[in-house]
Amino acid sequence: MITFYDIAAKEGVKPSPPTRGRFGELKLTIRSLNWELKFIHSYILNYKKLPYKTVAFEYPYLEPEFKKLGIPPSSKKPDGTPFYTSPSIIDNETKTPVTDSYKITEYLDETYPDTPRVIPKGSEALQAAFYDHFWQLMGPIFPILLPTALDILNPVSAEYFDRTRSAYFGKPLKEMAPQGDERKEVWKKVEKSFETLDGWLNKSVGPFFMGNTITFADFTVAAMLQGIKVCMGENSQEWRDVMTWHNGRWKALLESLEPYASTDN
């Protein structure tokens, strides 16, 4: 059994995104939001049919609880202190804690070789390069998504997140979201980012990045889409726009991966 450690959210809400991105400024904040990574790992655990349970922590309690559990930090804060993020896992069979989305995927592929590989042999470098570049490509959307965390988190986490991230950025999170014509221009950049992804997929001989084989890259894009849906609302015009972009490619991708999309464990 694998224990999957997540960020708590309001009842009925299935959270969503991070990035490595503007690259310095947004990196810390979006990796700490990390809900999109929840979807990546749910997809992967379901795809591999590995039994798991989910344990959710509120933001202020994440670091002390992870220290108790022996889960390592994923990176360092700008001041050099350890930075703990969710989701992370503990494999109770091997007593192994793992954090960082790509490292978790590598660990699961190597530890459970009888399950479908998410990073096929020979594609390791390309999958890693895709993952790194993907978050740079998605950079334009995060000023829109980041402030929505305050509406999704429980009060104790929302207060903590707002206070710490507002201090980091030097202004309230709610003021980060572009408005009016600026928002329209930002959204055009988001569409352009997906246009780049569409161009890459057009080179494939199948519906996925490696033809007819589902891999980490496909789950990463699907997880980002799930994050947008949660943060912006599936009834929003912007989400409806995404579902029509590039001849409905992104809607089709989500539908094709729906058998692995459950986050209810």
PDB file of C-alpha atoms in Angstrom:
ATOM      1  CA  MET A   1       0.000   0.000   0.000  1.00  0.00           C
ATOM      2  CA  ILE A   2       1.235   3.486  -0.906  1.00  0.00           C
ATOM      3  CA  THR A   3       0.267   6.492   1.185  1.00  0.00           C
ATOM      4  CA  PHE A   4      -0.270   9.552  -0.960  1.00  0.00           C
ATOM      5  CA  TYR A   5       0.104  12.850   0.931  1.00  0.00           C
ATOM      6  CA  ASP A   6      -2.003  15.700  -0.387  1.00  0.00           C
ATOM      7  CA  ILE A   7      -3.072  19.255   0.461  1.00  0.00           C
ATOM      8  CA  ALA A   8      -6.481  19.516   2.129  1.00  0.00           C
ATOM      9  CA  ALA A   9      -9.170  21.460   0.258  1.00  0.00           C
ATOM     10  CA  LYS A  10     -12.781  22.414   0.792  1.00  0.00           C
ATOM     11  CA  GLU A  11     -15.249  19.534   0.702  1.00  0.00           C
ATOM     12  CA  GLY A  12     -16.232  18.632  -2.830  1.00  0.00           C
ATOM     13  CA  VAL A  13     -13.198  20.348  -4.343  1.00  0.00           C
ATOM     14  CA  LYS A  14     -10.498  18.355  -6.095  1.00  0.00           C
ATOM     15  CA  PRO A  15      -7.538  20.745  -6.191  1.00  0.00           C
ATOM     16  CA  SER A  16      -5.070  21.611  -8.948  1.00  0.00           C
ATOM     17  CA  PRO A  17      -1.739  23.480 -10.195  1.00  0.00           C
ATOM     18  CA  PRO A  18       2.064  24.323  -9.831  1.00  0.00           C
ATOM     19  CA  THR A  19       4.972  25.174 -12.084  1.00  0.00           C
ATOM     20  CA  ARG A  20       8.580  25.847 -12.085  1.00  0.00           C
ATOM     21  CA  GLY A  21       7.838  29.039 -13.177  1.00  0.00           C
ATOM     22  CA  ARG A  22       8.519  32.713 -13.965  1.00  0.00           C
ATOM     23  CA  PHE A  23      11.121  30.869 -13.501  1.00  0.00           C
ATOM     24  CA  GLY A  24      12.469  32.248 -10.182  1.00  0.00           C
ATOM     25  CA  GLU A  25       9.444  34.049  -8.784  1.00  0.00           C
ATOM     26  CA  LEU A  26       6.631  31.636  -9.500  1.00  0.00           C
ATOM     27  CA  LYS A  27       8.723  28.525  -8.887  1.00  0.00           C
ATOM     28  CA  LEU A  28       8.451  28.456  -5.096  1.00  0.00           C
ATOM     29  CA  THR A  29       4.836  29.494  -4.934  1.00  0.00           C
ATOM     30  CA  ILE A  30       3.442  27.228  -7.586  1.00  0.00           C
ATOM     31  CA  ARG A  31       5.421  24.181  -6.509  1.00  0.00           C
ATOM     32  CA  SER A  32       4.036  24.790  -3.033  1.00  0.00           C
ATOM     33  CA  LEU A  33       0.492  24.914  -4.388  1.00  0.00           C
ATOM     34  CA  ASN A  34       1.195  21.646  -6.200  1.00  0.00           C
ATOM     35  CA  TRP A  35      -2.382  20.495  -6.726  1.00  0.00           C
ATOM     36  CA  GLU A  36      -1.857  19.754 -10.370  1.00  0.00           C
ATOM     37  CA  LEU A  37       0.729  17.217  -9.209  1.00  0.00           C
ATOM     38  CA  LYS A  38      -2.033  15.518  -7.252  1.00  0.00           C
ATOM     39  CA  PHE A  39      -3.662  14.688 -10.567  1.00  0.00           C
ATOM     40  CA  ILE A  40      -0.411  13.442 -12.108  1.00  0.00           C
ATOM     41  CA  HIS A  41       0.124  10.962  -9.322  1.00  0.00           C
ATOM     42  CA  SER A  42      -3.507   9.865  -9.145  1.00  0.00           C
ATOM     43  CA  TYR A  43      -3.401   9.159 -12.871  1.00  0.00           C
ATOM     44  CA  ILE A  44      -0.159   7.208 -12.541  1.00  0.00           C
ATOM     45  CA  LEU A  45      -1.152   5.164  -9.488  1.00  0.00           C
ATOM     46  CA  ASN A  46      -4.472   4.280 -11.111  1.00  0.00           C
ATOM     47  CA  TYR A  47      -2.793   3.449 -14.433  1.00  0.00           C
ATOM     48  CA  LYS A  48      -0.405   1.098 -12.664  1.00  0.00           C
ATOM     49  CA  LYS A  49      -3.264  -0.314 -10.545  1.00  0.00           C
ATOM     50  CA  LEU A  50      -1.209   0.181  -7.392  1.00  0.00           C
ATOM     51  CA  PRO A  51      -3.265   0.288  -4.167  1.00  0.00           C
ATOM     52  CA  TYR A  52      -2.992   3.593  -2.331  1.00  0.00           C
ATOM     53  CA  LYS A  53      -4.686   5.760   0.242  1.00  0.00           C
ATOM     54  CA  THR A  54      -4.709   9.543   0.424  1.00  0.00           C
ATOM     55  CA  VAL A  55      -3.880  11.547   3.551  1.00  0.00           C
ATOM     56  CA  ALA A  56      -4.443  15.312   3.386  1.00  0.00           C
ATOM     57  CA  PHE A  57      -2.744  17.977   5.501  1.00  0.00           C
ATOM     58  CA  GLU A  58      -3.500  21.662   5.899  1.00  0.00           C
ATOM     59  CA  TYR A  59      -0.695  23.925   4.676  1.00  0.00           C
ATOM     60  CA  PRO A  60       0.635  25.095   8.082  1.00  0.00           C
ATOM     61  CA  TYR A  61       1.052  21.494   9.251  1.00  0.00           C
ATOM     62  CA  LEU A  62       2.683  20.101   6.123  1.00  0.00           C
ATOM     63  CA  GLU A  63       6.322  20.721   7.027  1.00  0.00           C
ATOM     64  CA  PRO A  64       6.189  19.492  10.652  1.00  0.00           C
ATOM     65  CA  GLU A  65       4.222  16.393   9.659  1.00  0.00           C
ATOM     66  CA  PHE A  66       6.600  15.559   6.806  1.00  0.00           C
ATOM     67  CA  LYS A  67       9.565  15.924   9.132  1.00  0.00           C
ATOM     68  CA  LYS A  68       7.950  13.444  11.529  1.00  0.00           C
ATOM     69  CA  LEU A  69       7.254  11.016   8.698  1.00  0.00           C
ATOM     70  CA  GLY A  70      10.757  11.292   7.257  1.00  0.00           C
ATOM     71  CA  ILE A  71       9.602  12.696   3.909  1.00  0.00           C
ATOM     72  CA  PRO A  72      12.485  14.727   2.449  1.00  0.00           C
ATOM     73  CA  PRO A  73      12.177  18.316   1.209  1.00  0.00           C
ATOM     74  CA  SER A  74      11.707  18.713  -2.522  1.00  0.00           C
ATOM     75  CA  SER A  75      14.010  21.723  -2.850  1.00  0.00           C
ATOM     76  CA  LYS A  76      15.246  24.783  -0.965  1.00  0.00           C
ATOM     77  CA  LYS A  77      13.661  28.151  -0.327  1.00  0.00           C
ATOM     78  CA  PRO A  78      15.467  31.307  -1.509  1.00  0.00           C
ATOM     79  CA  ASP A  79      16.994  31.639   1.968  1.00  0.00           C
ATOM     80  CA  GLY A  80      18.463  28.134   1.726  1.00  0.00           C
ATOM     81  CA  THR A  81      16.129  26.433   4.199  1.00  0.00           C
ATOM     82  CA  PRO A  82      14.420  23.142   3.221  1.00  0.00           C
ATOM     83  CA  PHE A  83      11.194  23.412   1.243  1.00  0.00           C
ATOM     84  CA  TYR A  84       8.580  20.689   1.818  1.00  0.00           C
ATOM     85  CA  THR A  85       5.860  20.148  -0.746  1.00  0.00           C
ATOM     86  CA  SER A  86       2.890  17.934  -1.406  1.00  0.00           C
ATOM     87  CA  PRO A  87       2.087  15.606  -2.985  1.00  0.00           C
ATOM     88  CA  SER A  88       4.639  13.145  -1.702  1.00  0.00           C
ATOM     89  CA  ILE A  89       4.405   9.432  -1.034  1.00  0.00           C
ATOM     90  CA  ILE A  90       5.535   6.767   1.361  1.00  0.00           C
ATOM     91  CA  ASP A  91       5.685   3.242  -0.033  1.00  0.00           C
ATOM     92  CA  ASN A  92       4.699   1.215   3.019  1.00  0.00           C
ATOM     93  CA  GLU A  93       5.945  -2.011   1.427  1.00  0.00           C
ATOM     94  CA  THR A  94       9.519  -0.762   1.148  1.00  0.00           C
ATOM     95  CA  LYS A  95       9.320   1.948   3.854  1.00  0.00           C
ATOM     96  CA  THR A  96      10.491   4.464   1.242  1.00  0.00           C
ATOM     97  CA  PRO A  97       9.472   8.156   1.265  1.00  0.00           C
ATOM     98  CA  VAL A  98       9.680   9.981  -2.075  1.00  0.00           C
ATOM     99  CA  THR A  99       8.925  13.546  -3.089  1.00  0.00           C
ATOM    100  CA  ASP A 100       9.106  15.460  -6.394  1.00  0.00           C
ATOM    101  CA  SER A 101       6.782  14.431  -9.194  1.00  0.00           C
ATOM    102  CA  TYR A 102       9.362  13.047 -11.604  1.00  0.00           C
ATOM    103  CA  LYS A 103      11.263  11.190  -8.877  1.00  0.00           C
ATOM    104  CA  ILE A 104       8.058   9.577  -7.654  1.00  0.00           C
ATOM    105  CA  THR A 105       7.298   8.373 -11.166  1.00  0.00           C
ATOM    106  CA  GLU A 106      10.824   7.005 -11.625  1.00  0.00           C
ATOM    107  CA  TYR A 107      10.564   5.231  -8.273  1.00  0.00           C
ATOM    108  CA  LEU A 108       7.232   3.583  -9.122  1.00  0.00           C
ATOM    109  CA  ASP A 109       8.471   2.426 -12.531  1.00  0.00           C
ATOM    110  CA  GLU A 110      11.600   0.841 -11.068  1.00  0.00           C
ATOM    111  CA  THR A 111      10.028  -0.610  -7.919  1.00  0.00           C
ATOM    112  CA  TYR A 112       7.021  -2.115  -9.678  1.00  0.00           C
ATOM    113  CA  PRO A 113       8.387  -3.369 -13.034  1.00  0.00           C
ATOM    114  CA  ASP A 114       5.385  -5.638 -13.617  1.00  0.00           C
ATOM    115  CA  THR A 115       3.115  -2.591 -13.940  1.00  0.00           C
ATOM    116  CA  PRO A 116       2.902  -0.449 -17.112  1.00  0.00           C
ATOM    117  CA  ARG A 117       5.881   1.884 -17.333  1.00  0.00           C
ATOM    118  CA  VAL A 118       4.974   5.556 -17.390  1.00  0.00           C
ATOM    119  CA  ILE A 119       8.484   6.520 -18.510  1.00  0.00           C
ATOM    120  CA  PRO A 120       9.266   3.876 -21.167  1.00  0.00           C
ATOM    121  CA  LYS A 121      12.827   2.608 -21.378  1.00  0.00           C
ATOM    122  CA  GLY A 122      14.829   4.781 -23.721  1.00  0.00           C
ATOM    123  CA  SER A 123      12.595   7.829 -23.282  1.00  0.00           C
ATOM    124  CA  GLU A 124      13.922   8.967 -19.902  1.00  0.00           C
ATOM    125  CA  ALA A 125      15.826  12.014 -21.146  1.00  0.00           C
ATOM    126  CA  LEU A 126      13.035  13.140 -23.453  1.00  0.00           C
ATOM    127  CA  GLN A 127      10.367  12.754 -20.759  1.00  0.00           C
ATOM    128  CA  ALA A 128      12.465  14.751 -18.284  1.00  0.00           C
ATOM    129  CA  ALA A 129      13.113  17.470 -20.866  1.00  0.00           C
ATOM    130  CA  PHE A 130       9.419  17.625 -21.714  1.00  0.00           C
ATOM    131  CA  TYR A 131       8.452  17.964 -18.055  1.00  0.00           C
ATOM    132  CA  ASP A 132      10.881  20.808 -17.463  1.00  0.00           C
ATOM    133  CA  HIS A 133       9.957  22.706 -20.618  1.00  0.00           C
ATOM    134  CA  PHE A 134       6.240  22.112 -20.119  1.00  0.00           C
ATOM    135  CA  TRP A 135       6.158  24.196 -16.947  1.00  0.00           C
ATOM    136  CA  GLN A 136       7.995  27.025 -18.657  1.00  0.00           C
ATOM    137  CA  LEU A 137       5.470  26.862 -21.479  1.00  0.00           C
ATOM    138  CA  MET A 138       2.572  27.032 -19.026  1.00  0.00           C
ATOM    139  CA  GLY A 139       4.012  30.065 -17.218  1.00  0.00           C
ATOM    140  CA  PRO A 140       1.442  32.598 -18.551  1.00  0.00           C
ATOM    141  CA  ILE A 141      -1.506  30.889 -16.874  1.00  0.00           C
ATOM    142  CA  PHE A 142      -0.289  30.976 -13.291  1.00  0.00           C
ATOM    143  CA  PRO A 143      -1.019  34.629 -12.434  1.00  0.00           C
ATOM    144  CA  ILE A 144      -4.638  33.716 -13.272  1.00  0.00           C
ATOM    145  CA  LEU A 145      -4.675  30.415 -11.370  1.00  0.00           C
ATOM    146  CA  LEU A 146      -2.656  31.262  -8.274  1.00  0.00           C
ATOM    147  CA  PRO A 147      -5.166  33.605  -6.566  1.00  0.00           C
ATOM    148  CA  THR A 148      -7.920  31.005  -6.962  1.00  0.00           C
ATOM    149  CA  ALA A 149      -6.209  28.915  -4.273  1.00  0.00           C
ATOM    150  CA  LEU A 150      -7.787  31.142  -1.645  1.00  0.00           C
ATOM    151  CA  ASP A 151     -11.256  30.045  -2.784  1.00  0.00           C
ATOM    152  CA  ILE A 152     -10.369  26.346  -2.819  1.00  0.00           C
ATOM    153  CA  LEU A 153      -8.401  25.923   0.406  1.00  0.00           C
ATOM    154  CA  ASN A 154      -9.880  25.545   3.870  1.00  0.00           C
ATOM    155  CA  PRO A 155      -9.671  28.740   5.997  1.00  0.00           C
ATOM    156  CA  VAL A 156      -6.553  27.731   7.965  1.00  0.00           C
ATOM    157  CA  SER A 157      -4.647  26.922   4.791  1.00  0.00           C
ATOM    158  CA  ALA A 158      -6.040  29.897   2.853  1.00  0.00           C
ATOM    159  CA  GLU A 159      -4.869  32.309   5.570  1.00  0.00           C
ATOM    160  CA  TYR A 160      -1.414  30.736   5.658  1.00  0.00           C
ATOM    161  CA  PHE A 161      -1.098  30.640   1.892  1.00  0.00           C
ATOM    162  CA  ASP A 162      -2.281  34.222   1.441  1.00  0.00           C
ATOM    163  CA  ARG A 163      -0.017  35.576   4.181  1.00  0.00           C
ATOM    164  CA  THR A 164       3.157  33.790   3.109  1.00  0.00           C
ATOM    165  CA  ARG A 165       2.732  34.200  -0.643  1.00  0.00           C
ATOM    166  CA  SER A 166       1.612  37.813  -0.441  1.00  0.00           C
ATOM    167  CA  ALA A 167       4.771  38.539   1.534  1.00  0.00           C
ATOM    168  CA  TYR A 168       6.827  36.700  -1.074  1.00  0.00           C
ATOM    169  CA  PHE A 169       5.354  38.633  -4.009  1.00  0.00           C
ATOM    170  CA  GLY A 170       5.057  41.946  -2.192  1.00  0.00           C
ATOM    171  CA  LYS A 171       1.318  42.352  -2.806  1.00  0.00           C
ATOM    172  CA  PRO A 172      -1.942  40.536  -1.985  1.00  0.00           C
ATOM    173  CA  LEU A 173      -2.534  37.432  -4.083  1.00  0.00           C
ATOM    174  CA  LYS A 174      -5.932  38.695  -5.232  1.00  0.00           C
ATOM    175  CA  GLU A 175      -4.169  41.640  -6.882  1.00  0.00           C
ATOM    176  CA  MET A 176      -2.023  39.314  -8.985  1.00  0.00           C
ATOM    177  CA  ALA A 177      -4.862  38.185 -11.235  1.00  0.00           C
ATOM    178  CA  PRO A 178      -4.962  40.178 -14.507  1.00  0.00           C
ATOM    179  CA  GLN A 179      -8.245  41.962 -15.232  1.00  0.00           C
ATOM    180  CA  GLY A 180     -10.101  43.263 -18.260  1.00  0.00           C
ATOM    181  CA  ASP A 181      -8.084  43.661 -21.445  1.00  0.00           C
ATOM    182  CA  GLU A 182      -4.921  42.504 -19.698  1.00  0.00           C
ATOM    183  CA  ARG A 183      -6.612  39.207 -18.835  1.00  0.00           C
ATOM    184  CA  LYS A 184      -7.686  38.753 -22.458  1.00  0.00           C
ATOM    185  CA  GLU A 185      -4.099  39.260 -23.590  1.00  0.00           C
ATOM    186  CA  VAL A 186      -2.805  36.794 -20.998  1.00  0.00           C
ATOM    187  CA  TRP A 187      -5.398  34.260 -22.111  1.00  0.00           C
ATOM    188  CA  LYS A 188      -4.197  34.611 -25.698  1.00  0.00           C
ATOM    189  CA  LYS A 189      -0.709  33.674 -24.469  1.00  0.00           C
ATOM    190  CA  VAL A 190      -2.164  30.632 -22.712  1.00  0.00           C
ATOM    191  CA  GLU A 191      -3.828  29.553 -25.944  1.00  0.00           C
ATOM    192  CA  LYS A 192      -0.520  30.058 -27.744  1.00  0.00           C
ATOM    193  CA  SER A 193       1.156  27.737 -25.232  1.00  0.00           C
ATOM    194  CA  PHE A 194      -1.388  25.030 -25.968  1.00  0.00           C
ATOM    195  CA  GLU A 195      -0.883  25.670 -29.658  1.00  0.00           C
ATOM    196  CA  THR A 196       2.765  24.709 -29.173  1.00  0.00           C
ATOM    197  CA  LEU A 197       1.702  21.474 -27.472  1.00  0.00           C
ATOM    198  CA  ASP A 198      -0.733  20.824 -30.294  1.00  0.00           C
ATOM    199  CA  GLY A 199       2.124  21.204 -32.778  1.00  0.00           C
ATOM    200  CA  TRP A 200       4.206  18.652 -30.912  1.00  0.00           C
ATOM    201  CA  LEU A 201       1.330  16.184 -30.804  1.00  0.00           C
ATOM    202  CA  ASN A 202       0.715  16.637 -34.512  1.00  0.00           C
ATOM    203  CA  LYS A 203       4.129  15.005 -35.065  1.00  0.00           C
ATOM    204  CA  SER A 204       2.945  11.839 -33.300  1.00  0.00           C
ATOM    205  CA  VAL A 205       1.551   8.834 -35.158  1.00  0.00           C
ATOM    206  CA  GLY A 206      -1.117   8.384 -32.459  1.00  0.00           C
ATOM    207  CA  PRO A 207      -3.183  10.401 -29.987  1.00  0.00           C
ATOM    208  CA  PHE A 208      -0.414  10.512 -27.368  1.00  0.00           C
ATOM    209  CA  PHE A 209       3.112  11.925 -27.317  1.00  0.00           C
ATOM    210  CA  MET A 210       4.530   8.454 -27.969  1.00  0.00           C
ATOM    211  CA  GLY A 211       1.969   7.348 -30.519  1.00  0.00           C
ATOM    212  CA  ASN A 212      -0.513   4.901 -29.005  1.00  0.00           C
ATOM    213  CA  THR A 213       1.453   4.525 -25.769  1.00  0.00           C
ATOM    214  CA  ILE A 214       0.352   6.577 -22.751  1.00  0.00           C
ATOM    215  CA  THR A 215       3.317   8.124 -20.932  1.00  0.00           C
ATOM    216  CA  PHE A 216       4.246  10.649 -18.261  1.00  0.00           C
ATOM    217  CA  ALA A 217       3.978  13.510 -20.771  1.00  0.00           C
ATOM    218  CA  ASP A 218       0.322  12.748 -21.469  1.00  0.00           C
ATOM    219  CA  PHE A 219      -0.538  12.542 -17.789  1.00  0.00           C
ATOM    220  CA  THR A 220       1.273  15.838 -17.183  1.00  0.00           C
ATOM    221  CA  VAL A 221      -0.813  17.691 -19.775  1.00  0.00           C
ATOM    222  CA  ALA A 222      -4.032  16.045 -18.583  1.00  0.00           C
ATOM    223  CA  ALA A 223      -3.225  16.996 -14.996  1.00  0.00           C
ATOM    224  CA  MET A 224      -2.714  20.614 -16.022  1.00  0.00           C
ATOM    225  CA  LEU A 225      -6.080  20.567 -17.760  1.00  0.00           C
ATOM    226  CA  GLN A 226      -7.703  19.135 -14.636  1.00  0.00           C
ATOM    227  CA  GLY A 227      -6.120  21.936 -12.661  1.00  0.00           C
ATOM    228  CA  ILE A 228      -7.514  24.609 -14.971  1.00  0.00           C
ATOM    229  CA  LYS A 229     -10.982  23.073 -14.720  1.00  0.00           C
ATOM    230  CA  VAL A 230     -10.913  23.078 -10.927  1.00  0.00           C
ATOM    231  CA  CYS A 231      -9.452  26.554 -10.529  1.00  0.00           C
ATOM    232  CA  MET A 232     -11.503  28.323 -13.195  1.00  0.00           C
ATOM    233  CA  GLY A 233     -14.660  26.262 -12.924  1.00  0.00           C
ATOM    234  CA  GLU A 234     -16.013  23.908 -15.548  1.00  0.00           C
ATOM    235  CA  ASN A 235     -18.831  26.362 -16.301  1.00  0.00           C
ATOM    236  CA  SER A 236     -16.474  29.256 -16.990  1.00  0.00           C
ATOM    237  CA  GLN A 237     -16.157  30.600 -20.515  1.00  0.00           C
ATOM    238  CA  GLU A 238     -12.389  30.171 -20.365  1.00  0.00           C
ATOM    239  CA  TRP A 239     -12.658  26.476 -19.574  1.00  0.00           C
ATOM    240  CA  ARG A 240     -15.222  26.025 -22.337  1.00  0.00           C
ATOM    241  CA  ASP A 241     -12.752  27.739 -24.663  1.00  0.00           C
ATOM    242  CA  VAL A 242      -9.993  25.286 -23.732  1.00  0.00           C
ATOM    243  CA  MET A 243     -12.260  22.355 -24.561  1.00  0.00           C
ATOM    244  CA  THR A 244     -12.750  23.683 -28.109  1.00  0.00           C
ATOM    245  CA  TRP A 245      -9.133  24.641 -28.828  1.00  0.00           C
ATOM    246  CA  HIS A 246      -7.309  22.748 -31.585  1.00  0.00           C
ATOM    247  CA  ASN A 247     -10.353  20.854 -32.822  1.00  0.00           C
ATOM    248  CA  GLY A 248     -11.225  19.599 -29.353  1.00  0.00           C
ATOM    249  CA  ARG A 249      -7.852  17.906 -28.813  1.00  0.00           C
ATOM    250  CA  TRP A 250      -7.732  18.621 -25.066  1.00  0.00           C
ATOM    251  CA  LYS A 251     -11.254  17.418 -24.452  1.00  0.00           C
ATOM    252  CA  ALA A 252     -10.386  14.226 -26.325  1.00  0.00           C
ATOM    253  CA  LEU A 253      -7.194  13.767 -24.277  1.00  0.00           C
ATOM    254  CA  LEU A 254      -9.068  14.038 -20.987  1.00  0.00           C
ATOM    255  CA  GLU A 255     -11.723  11.629 -22.191  1.00  0.00           C
ATOM    256  CA  SER A 256      -9.114   9.082 -23.299  1.00  0.00           C
ATOM    257  CA  LEU A 257      -7.468   9.170 -19.855  1.00  0.00           C
ATOM    258  CA  GLU A 258     -10.720   9.219 -17.886  1.00  0.00           C
ATOM    259  CA  PRO A 259     -10.354   5.548 -16.766  1.00  0.00           C
ATOM    260  CA  TYR A 260      -7.325   6.604 -14.700  1.00  0.00           C
ATOM    261  CA  ALA A 261      -8.629   9.972 -13.421  1.00  0.00           C
ATOM    262  CA  SER A 262     -10.123   9.052 -10.044  1.00  0.00           C
ATOM    263  CA  THR A 263      -8.734  10.916  -7.021  1.00  0.00           C
ATOM    264  CA  ASP A 264     -11.142   9.399  -4.493  1.00  0.00           C
ATOM    265  CA  ASN A 265      -8.804   6.919  -2.727  1.00  0.00           C
TER     266      ASN A 265
END
